[in-house]
CSV table of C-alpha atoms and ligand atoms in Angstrom, one decimal:
chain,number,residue,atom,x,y,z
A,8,UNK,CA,82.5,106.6,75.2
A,9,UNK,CA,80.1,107.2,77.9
A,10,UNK,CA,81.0,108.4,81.0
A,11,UNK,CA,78.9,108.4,84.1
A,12,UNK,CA,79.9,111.7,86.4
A,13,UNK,CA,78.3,111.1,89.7
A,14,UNK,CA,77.9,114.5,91.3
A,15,UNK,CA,78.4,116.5,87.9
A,16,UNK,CA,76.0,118.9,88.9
A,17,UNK,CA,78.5,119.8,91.7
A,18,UNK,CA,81.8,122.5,90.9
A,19,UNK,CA,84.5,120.3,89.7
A,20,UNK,CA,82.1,117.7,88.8
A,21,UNK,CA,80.1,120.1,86.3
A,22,UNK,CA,83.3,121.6,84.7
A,23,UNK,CA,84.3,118.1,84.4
A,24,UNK,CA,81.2,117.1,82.3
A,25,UNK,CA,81.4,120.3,80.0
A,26,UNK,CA,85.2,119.4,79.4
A,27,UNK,CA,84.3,115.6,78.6
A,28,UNK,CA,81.5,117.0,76.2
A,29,UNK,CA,83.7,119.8,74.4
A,30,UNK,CA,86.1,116.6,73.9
A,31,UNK,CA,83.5,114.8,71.8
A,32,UNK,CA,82.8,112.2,74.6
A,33,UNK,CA,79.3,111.9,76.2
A,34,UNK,CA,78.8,112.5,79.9
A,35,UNK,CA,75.8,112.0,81.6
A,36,UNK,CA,75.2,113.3,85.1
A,37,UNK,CA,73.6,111.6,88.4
A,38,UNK,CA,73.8,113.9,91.1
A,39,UNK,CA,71.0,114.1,94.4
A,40,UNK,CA,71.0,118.1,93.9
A,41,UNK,CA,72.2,118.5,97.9
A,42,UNK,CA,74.6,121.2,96.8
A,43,UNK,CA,74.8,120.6,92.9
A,44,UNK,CA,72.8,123.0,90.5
A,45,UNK,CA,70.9,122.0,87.8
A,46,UNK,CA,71.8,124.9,85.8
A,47,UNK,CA,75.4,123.8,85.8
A,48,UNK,CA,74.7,120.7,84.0
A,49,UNK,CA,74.4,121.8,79.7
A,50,UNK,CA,71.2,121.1,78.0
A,51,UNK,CA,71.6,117.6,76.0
A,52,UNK,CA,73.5,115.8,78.8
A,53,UNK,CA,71.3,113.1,80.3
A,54,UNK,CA,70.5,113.9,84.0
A,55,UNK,CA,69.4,111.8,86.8
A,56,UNK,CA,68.0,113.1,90.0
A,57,UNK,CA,69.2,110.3,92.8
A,58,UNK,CA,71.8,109.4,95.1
A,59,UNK,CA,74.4,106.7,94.1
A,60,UNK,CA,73.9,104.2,96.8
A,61,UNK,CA,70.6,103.5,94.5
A,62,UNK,CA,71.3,100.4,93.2
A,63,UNK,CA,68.5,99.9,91.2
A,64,UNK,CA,68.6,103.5,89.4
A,65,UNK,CA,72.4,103.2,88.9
A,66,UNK,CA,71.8,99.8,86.7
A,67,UNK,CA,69.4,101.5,85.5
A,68,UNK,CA,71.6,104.3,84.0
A,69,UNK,CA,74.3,102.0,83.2
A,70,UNK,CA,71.9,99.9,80.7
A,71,UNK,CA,70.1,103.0,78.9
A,72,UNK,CA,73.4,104.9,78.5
A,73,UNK,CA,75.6,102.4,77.7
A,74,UNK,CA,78.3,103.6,80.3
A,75,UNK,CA,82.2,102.4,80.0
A,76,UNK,CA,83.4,104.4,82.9
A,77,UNK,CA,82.6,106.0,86.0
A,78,UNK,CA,83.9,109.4,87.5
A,79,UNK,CA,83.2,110.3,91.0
A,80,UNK,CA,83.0,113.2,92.2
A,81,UNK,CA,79.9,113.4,94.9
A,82,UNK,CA,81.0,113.7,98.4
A,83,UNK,CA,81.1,116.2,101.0
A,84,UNK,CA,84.1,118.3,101.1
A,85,UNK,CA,83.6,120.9,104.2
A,86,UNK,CA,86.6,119.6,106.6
A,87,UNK,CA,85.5,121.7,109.8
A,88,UNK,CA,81.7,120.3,109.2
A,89,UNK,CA,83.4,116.6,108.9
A,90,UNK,CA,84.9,117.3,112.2
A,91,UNK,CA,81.4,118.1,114.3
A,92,UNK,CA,79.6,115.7,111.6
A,93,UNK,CA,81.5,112.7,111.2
A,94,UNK,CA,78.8,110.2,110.6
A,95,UNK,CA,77.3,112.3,107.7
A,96,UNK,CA,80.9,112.5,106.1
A,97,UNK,CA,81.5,108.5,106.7
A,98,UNK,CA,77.9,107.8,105.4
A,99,UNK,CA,77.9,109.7,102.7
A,100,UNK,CA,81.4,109.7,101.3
A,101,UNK,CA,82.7,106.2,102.2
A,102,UNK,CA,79.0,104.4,103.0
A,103,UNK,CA,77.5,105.6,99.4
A,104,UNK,CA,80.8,105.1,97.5
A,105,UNK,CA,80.8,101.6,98.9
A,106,UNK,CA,77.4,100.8,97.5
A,107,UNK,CA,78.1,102.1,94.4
A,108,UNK,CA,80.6,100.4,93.8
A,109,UNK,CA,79.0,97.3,94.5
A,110,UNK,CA,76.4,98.2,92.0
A,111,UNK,CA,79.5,99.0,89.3
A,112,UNK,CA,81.2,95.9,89.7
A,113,UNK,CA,77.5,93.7,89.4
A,114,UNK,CA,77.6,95.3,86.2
A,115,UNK,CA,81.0,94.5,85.2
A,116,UNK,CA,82.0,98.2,85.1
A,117,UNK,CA,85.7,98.2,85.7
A,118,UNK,CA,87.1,101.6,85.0
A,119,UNK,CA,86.7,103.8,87.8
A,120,UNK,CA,88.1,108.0,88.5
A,121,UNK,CA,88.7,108.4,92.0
A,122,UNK,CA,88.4,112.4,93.1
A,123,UNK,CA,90.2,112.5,96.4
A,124,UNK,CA,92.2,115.1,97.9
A,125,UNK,CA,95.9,116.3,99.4
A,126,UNK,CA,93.8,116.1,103.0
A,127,UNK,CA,94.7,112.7,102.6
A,128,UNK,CA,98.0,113.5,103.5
A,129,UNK,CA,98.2,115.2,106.8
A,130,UNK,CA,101.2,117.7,107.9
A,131,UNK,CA,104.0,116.8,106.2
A,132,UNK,CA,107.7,118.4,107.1
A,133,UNK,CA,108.8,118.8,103.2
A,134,UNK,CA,108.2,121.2,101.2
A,135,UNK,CA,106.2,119.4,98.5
A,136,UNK,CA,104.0,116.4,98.8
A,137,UNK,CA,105.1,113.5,96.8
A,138,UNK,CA,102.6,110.9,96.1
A,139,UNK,CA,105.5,108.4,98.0
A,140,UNK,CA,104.6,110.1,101.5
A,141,UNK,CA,102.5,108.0,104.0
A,142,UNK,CA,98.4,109.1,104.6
A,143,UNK,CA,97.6,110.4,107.5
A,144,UNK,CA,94.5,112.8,107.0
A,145,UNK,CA,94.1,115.2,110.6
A,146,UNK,CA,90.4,115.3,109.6
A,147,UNK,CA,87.4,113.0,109.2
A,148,UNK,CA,86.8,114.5,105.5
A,149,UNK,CA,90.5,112.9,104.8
A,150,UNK,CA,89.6,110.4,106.4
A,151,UNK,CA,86.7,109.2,104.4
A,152,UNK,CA,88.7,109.9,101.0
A,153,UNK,CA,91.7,107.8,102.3
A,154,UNK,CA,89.4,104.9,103.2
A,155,UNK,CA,87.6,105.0,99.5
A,156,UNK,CA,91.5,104.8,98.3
A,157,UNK,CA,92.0,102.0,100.3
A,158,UNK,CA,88.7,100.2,99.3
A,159,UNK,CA,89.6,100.9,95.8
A,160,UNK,CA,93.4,99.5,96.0
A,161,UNK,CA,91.6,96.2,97.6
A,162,UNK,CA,88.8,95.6,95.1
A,163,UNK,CA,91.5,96.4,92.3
A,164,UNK,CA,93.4,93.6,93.8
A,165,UNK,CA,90.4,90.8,94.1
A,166,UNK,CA,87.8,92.2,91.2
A,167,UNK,CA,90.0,93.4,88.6
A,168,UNK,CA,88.9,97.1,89.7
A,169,UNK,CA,91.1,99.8,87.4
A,170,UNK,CA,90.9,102.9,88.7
A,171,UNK,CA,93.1,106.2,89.4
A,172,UNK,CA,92.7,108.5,92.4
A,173,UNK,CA,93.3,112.2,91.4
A,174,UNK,CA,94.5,113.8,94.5
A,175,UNK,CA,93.6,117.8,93.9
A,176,UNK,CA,95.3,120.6,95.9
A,177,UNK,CA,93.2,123.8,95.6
A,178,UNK,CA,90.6,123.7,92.8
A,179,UNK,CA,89.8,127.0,91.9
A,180,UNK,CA,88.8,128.8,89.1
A,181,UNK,CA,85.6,129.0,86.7
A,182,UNK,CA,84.6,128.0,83.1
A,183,UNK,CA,86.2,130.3,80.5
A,184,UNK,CA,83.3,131.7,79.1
A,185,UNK,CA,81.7,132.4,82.3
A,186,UNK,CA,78.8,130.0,82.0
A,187,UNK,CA,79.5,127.9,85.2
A,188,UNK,CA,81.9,128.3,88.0
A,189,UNK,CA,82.5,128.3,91.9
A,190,UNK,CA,78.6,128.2,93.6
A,191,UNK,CA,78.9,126.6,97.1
A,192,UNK,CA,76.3,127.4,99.9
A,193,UNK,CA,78.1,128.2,102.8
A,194,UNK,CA,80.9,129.1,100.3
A,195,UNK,CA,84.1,128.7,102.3
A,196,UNK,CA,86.9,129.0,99.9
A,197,UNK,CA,89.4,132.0,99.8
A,198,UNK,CA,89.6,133.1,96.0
A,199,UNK,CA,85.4,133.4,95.7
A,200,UNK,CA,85.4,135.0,99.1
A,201,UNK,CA,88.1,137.4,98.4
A,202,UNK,CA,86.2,138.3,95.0
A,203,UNK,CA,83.0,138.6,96.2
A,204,UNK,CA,84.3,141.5,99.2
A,205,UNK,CA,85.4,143.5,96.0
A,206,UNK,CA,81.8,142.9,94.7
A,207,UNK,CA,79.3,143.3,98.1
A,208,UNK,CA,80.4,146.0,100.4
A,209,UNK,CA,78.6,144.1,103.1
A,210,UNK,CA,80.8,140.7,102.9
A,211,UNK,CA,84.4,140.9,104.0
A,212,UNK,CA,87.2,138.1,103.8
A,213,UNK,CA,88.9,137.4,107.3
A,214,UNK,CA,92.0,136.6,106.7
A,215,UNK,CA,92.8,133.4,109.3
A,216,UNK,CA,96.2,133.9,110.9
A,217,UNK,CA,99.3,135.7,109.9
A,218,UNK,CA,101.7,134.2,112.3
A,219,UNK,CA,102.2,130.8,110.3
A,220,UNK,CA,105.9,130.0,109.7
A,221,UNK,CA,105.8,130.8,106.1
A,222,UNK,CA,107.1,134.1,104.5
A,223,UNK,CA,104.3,136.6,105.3
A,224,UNK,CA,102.7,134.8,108.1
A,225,UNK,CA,99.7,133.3,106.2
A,226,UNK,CA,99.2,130.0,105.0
A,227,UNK,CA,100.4,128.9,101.4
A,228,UNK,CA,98.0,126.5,99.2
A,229,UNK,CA,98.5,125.2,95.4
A,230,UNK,CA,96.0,126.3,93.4
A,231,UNK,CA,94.8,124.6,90.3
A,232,UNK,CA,92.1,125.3,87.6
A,233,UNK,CA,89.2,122.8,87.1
A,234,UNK,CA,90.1,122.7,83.7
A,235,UNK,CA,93.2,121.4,84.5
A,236,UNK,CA,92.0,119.2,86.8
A,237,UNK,CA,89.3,118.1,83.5
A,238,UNK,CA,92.6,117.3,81.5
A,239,UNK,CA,94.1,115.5,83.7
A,240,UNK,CA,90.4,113.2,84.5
A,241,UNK,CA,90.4,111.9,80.8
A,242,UNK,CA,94.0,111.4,80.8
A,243,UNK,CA,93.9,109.0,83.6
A,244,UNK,CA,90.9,107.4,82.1
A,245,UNK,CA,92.8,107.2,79.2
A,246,UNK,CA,95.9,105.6,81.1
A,247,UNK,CA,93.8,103.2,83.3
A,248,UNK,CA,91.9,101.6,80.1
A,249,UNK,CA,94.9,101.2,78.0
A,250,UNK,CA,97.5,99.6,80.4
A,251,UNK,CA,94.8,98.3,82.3
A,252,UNK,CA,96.3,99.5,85.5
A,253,UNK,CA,95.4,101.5,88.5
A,254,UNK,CA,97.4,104.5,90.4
A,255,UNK,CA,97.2,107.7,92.3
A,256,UNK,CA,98.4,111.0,91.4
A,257,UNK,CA,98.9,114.1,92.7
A,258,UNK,CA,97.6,117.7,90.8
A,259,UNK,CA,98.4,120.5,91.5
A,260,UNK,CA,100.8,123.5,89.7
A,261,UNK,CA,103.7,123.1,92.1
A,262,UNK,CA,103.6,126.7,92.8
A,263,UNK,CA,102.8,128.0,96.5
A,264,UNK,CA,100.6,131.2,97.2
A,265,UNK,CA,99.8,132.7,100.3
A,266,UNK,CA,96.5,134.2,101.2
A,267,UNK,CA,98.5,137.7,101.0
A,268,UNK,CA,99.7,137.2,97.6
A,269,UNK,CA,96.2,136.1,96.3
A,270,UNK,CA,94.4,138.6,97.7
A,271,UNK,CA,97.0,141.0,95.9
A,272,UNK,CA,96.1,138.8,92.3
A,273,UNK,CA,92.6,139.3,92.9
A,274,UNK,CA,93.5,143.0,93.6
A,275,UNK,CA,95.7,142.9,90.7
A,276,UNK,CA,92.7,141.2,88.5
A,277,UNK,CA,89.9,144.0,88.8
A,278,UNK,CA,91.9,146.8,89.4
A,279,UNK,CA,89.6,146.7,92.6
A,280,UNK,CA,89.9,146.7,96.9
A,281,UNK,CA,89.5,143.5,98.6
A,282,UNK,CA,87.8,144.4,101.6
A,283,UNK,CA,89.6,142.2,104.5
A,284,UNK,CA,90.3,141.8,108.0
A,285,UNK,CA,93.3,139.6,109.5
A,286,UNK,CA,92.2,137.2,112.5
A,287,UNK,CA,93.1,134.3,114.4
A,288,UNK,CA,93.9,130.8,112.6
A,289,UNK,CA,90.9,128.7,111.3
A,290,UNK,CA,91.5,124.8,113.1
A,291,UNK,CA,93.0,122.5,111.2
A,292,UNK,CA,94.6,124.2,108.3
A,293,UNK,CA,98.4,123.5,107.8
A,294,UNK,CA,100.6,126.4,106.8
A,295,UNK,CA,102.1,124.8,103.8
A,296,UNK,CA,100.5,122.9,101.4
A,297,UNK,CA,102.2,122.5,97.6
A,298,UNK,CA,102.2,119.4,95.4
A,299,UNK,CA,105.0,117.4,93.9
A,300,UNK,CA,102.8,116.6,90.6
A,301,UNK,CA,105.7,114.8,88.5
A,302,UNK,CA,104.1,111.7,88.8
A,303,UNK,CA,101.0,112.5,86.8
A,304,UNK,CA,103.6,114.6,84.6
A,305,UNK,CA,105.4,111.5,83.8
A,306,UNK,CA,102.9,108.9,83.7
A,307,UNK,CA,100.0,110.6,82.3
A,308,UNK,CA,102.0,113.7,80.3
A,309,UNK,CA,99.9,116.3,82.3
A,310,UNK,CA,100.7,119.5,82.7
A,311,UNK,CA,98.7,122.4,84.8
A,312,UNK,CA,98.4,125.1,82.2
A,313,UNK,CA,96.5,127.8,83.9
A,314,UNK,CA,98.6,130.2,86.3
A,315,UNK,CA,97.3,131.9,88.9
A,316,UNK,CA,96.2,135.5,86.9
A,317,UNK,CA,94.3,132.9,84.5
A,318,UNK,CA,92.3,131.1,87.4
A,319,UNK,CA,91.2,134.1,89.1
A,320,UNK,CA,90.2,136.2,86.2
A,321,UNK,CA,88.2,133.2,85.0
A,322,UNK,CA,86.6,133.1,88.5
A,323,UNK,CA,86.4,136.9,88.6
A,324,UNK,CA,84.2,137.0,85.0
A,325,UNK,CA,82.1,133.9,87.2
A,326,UNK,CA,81.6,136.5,90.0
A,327,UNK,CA,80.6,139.5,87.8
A,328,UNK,CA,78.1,137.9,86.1
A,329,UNK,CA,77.1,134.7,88.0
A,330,UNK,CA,73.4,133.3,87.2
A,331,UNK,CA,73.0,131.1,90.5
B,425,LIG,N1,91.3,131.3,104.1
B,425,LIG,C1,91.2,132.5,104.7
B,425,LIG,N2,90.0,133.1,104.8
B,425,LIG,C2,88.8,132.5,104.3
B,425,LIG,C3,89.0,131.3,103.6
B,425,LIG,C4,90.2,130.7,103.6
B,425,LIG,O1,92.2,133.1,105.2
B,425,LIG,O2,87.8,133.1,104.4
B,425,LIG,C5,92.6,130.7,104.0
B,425,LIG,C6,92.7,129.3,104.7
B,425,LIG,O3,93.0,129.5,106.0
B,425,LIG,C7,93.7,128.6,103.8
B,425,LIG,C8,93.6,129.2,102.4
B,425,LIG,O4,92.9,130.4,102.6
B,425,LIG,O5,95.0,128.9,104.3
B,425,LIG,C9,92.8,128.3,101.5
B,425,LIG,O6,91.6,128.0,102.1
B,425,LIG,P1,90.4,127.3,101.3
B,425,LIG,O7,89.2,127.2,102.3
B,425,LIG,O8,90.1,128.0,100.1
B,425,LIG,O9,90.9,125.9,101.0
B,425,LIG,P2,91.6,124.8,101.9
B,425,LIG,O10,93.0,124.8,101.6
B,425,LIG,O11,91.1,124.9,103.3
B,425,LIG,O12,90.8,123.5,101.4
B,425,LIG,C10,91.0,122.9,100.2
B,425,LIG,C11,89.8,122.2,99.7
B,425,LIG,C12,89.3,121.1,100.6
B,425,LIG,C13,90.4,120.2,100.9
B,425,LIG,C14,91.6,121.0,101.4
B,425,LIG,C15,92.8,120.1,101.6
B,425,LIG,O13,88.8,123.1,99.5
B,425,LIG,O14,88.2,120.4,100.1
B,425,LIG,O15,92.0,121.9,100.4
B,425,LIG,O16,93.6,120.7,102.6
B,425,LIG,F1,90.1,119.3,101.9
């Protein structure tokens, strides 16, 4: 089967393709290079430079490669940027995704992998988020993901659209053999920032807020590996094509962390200091993020099977040794 992984130069998008090609499938990668690396995308996999509002380089692609399915993964995803930005994130991430699609369905492409996010969700006053609770993203990033959701559920309905949207928690982690991993440029993200203080004297974590009402005063996340996240890609595909269905699902590991407790794994990891400073709270994050994944464990027989020691010493060998 070929798959088409828009943005599979990017982080989850270029552990994705790897996974799909260890898995005897064939990936091939159209990505604009904005903040995807070339060097993440193996030698062999068909590349194309371009954006995927380019209708006539995405039929294009979809003729020479033969694709059956598409998985998307290029968007923006910095929510405080989206929030001074908002055109760029509604352009990009809904606009382009729009056109796209446009361009899938003239093609009669009908299977479709949706990568979209808990900031879909909004505050929430349970514990863990259930794919049952309503959307209401507090950012314009969420925003844009919840609209390509709703876009997809309505084109499902009227064009025989199958598709899945994968909502991730916190991807983290890095390839196991240390090849690829985390690379962003600004890199926001609290398990490479808390690495990388252990690595460069001059760089140190801030810590944002320790008065949250959660059991140390910092915020707790859900962190799951991209290799997880990989499984759980072909097994929607896999569930989508057979039943010929669409659906959303939730992954994550179901497990809370706070920023103290990972910054004690990462401690615990390299047998190293990290180098941090508490401060205020950054806008706009919630205290308390975990997922309620039984859906996709139910439906799709995922299960996350990295724990937290495994993501970060897979992203710690990425930090030792990182080529870009
Ligand atoms: N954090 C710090 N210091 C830092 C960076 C982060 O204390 O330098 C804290 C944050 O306040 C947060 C936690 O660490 O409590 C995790 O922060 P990340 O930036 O690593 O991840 P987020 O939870 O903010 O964001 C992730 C994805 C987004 C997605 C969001 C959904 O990266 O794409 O989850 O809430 F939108």
């Amino acid at each position: 089967m070929n798959i088409l992984v828009t943005g599979g130069a990017g982080y989850i998008g270029s552990h994705i393709t790897r996974y799909i090609l260890r898995r005897d499938l064939r990936p091939v990668v159209l990505d604009n290079l904005v903040y995807g690396h070339r060097e993440s995308v193996p030698r062999g996999v068909p590349f194309y430079h371009g954006q995927i509002a380019d209708s006539k380089l995405v039929a294009k692609i979809i003729r020479q490669e033969k694709i059956n399915a598409v998985m998307h993964f290029s968007a923006y995803a910095y929510v405080g940027e989206s929030v001074e930005n908002p055109q760029k994130y509604y352009e990009n991430n809904f606009c382009q995704t729009q056109k796209l699609l446009e361009t899938l369905l003239a093609h009669d492409i009908k299977y479709f992998i949706f990568s979209s996010t808990c900031a879909t969700y909004g505050i929430h006053a349970t514990t863990k988020l259930s794919e049952t609770l309503p959307q209401n993203p507090i950012n314009p990033y969420g925003f844009t993901k919840l609209a390509v959701e709703r876009m997809l559920s309505d084109y499902s309905q009227a064009y025989g659209l199958h598709y899945a949207a994968l909502r991730y928690f916190n991807a983290a982690g890095a390839d196991d053999d240390g090849a690829i991993g985390e690379a962003h440029d600004p890199e926001t993200h609290l398990i490479p920032l808390a690495l990388q203080s252990i690595l460069n004297p001059e760089k140190q974590l801030k810590i944002f807020g320790t008065d949250y009402p959660t059991p140390d005063g910092t915020c707790v996340r859900d962190y799951i590996h991209v290799y997880d996240l990989a499984a759980a890609h072909l097994q929607a595909l896999d569930y989508i094509m057979r039943k010929k269905t669409s659906d959303c699902f939730n992954l994550g590991s179901e497990n809370g962390y706070s920023v103290k407790a990972i910054i004690q794994t990462c401690e615990k990891i390299s047998g190293l200091k990290v180098n941090y400073q508490e401060t205020v709270r950054r806008a706009g994050d919630p205290a308390y993020l975990v997922a309620d994944s039984s859906k996709a464990h139910k439906i799709l027989g995922w299960q996350a099977r990295y724990d937290l020691e495994k993501i970060i010493a897979t992203a710690w060998q990425w930090e030792k040794y990182r080529r870009y």
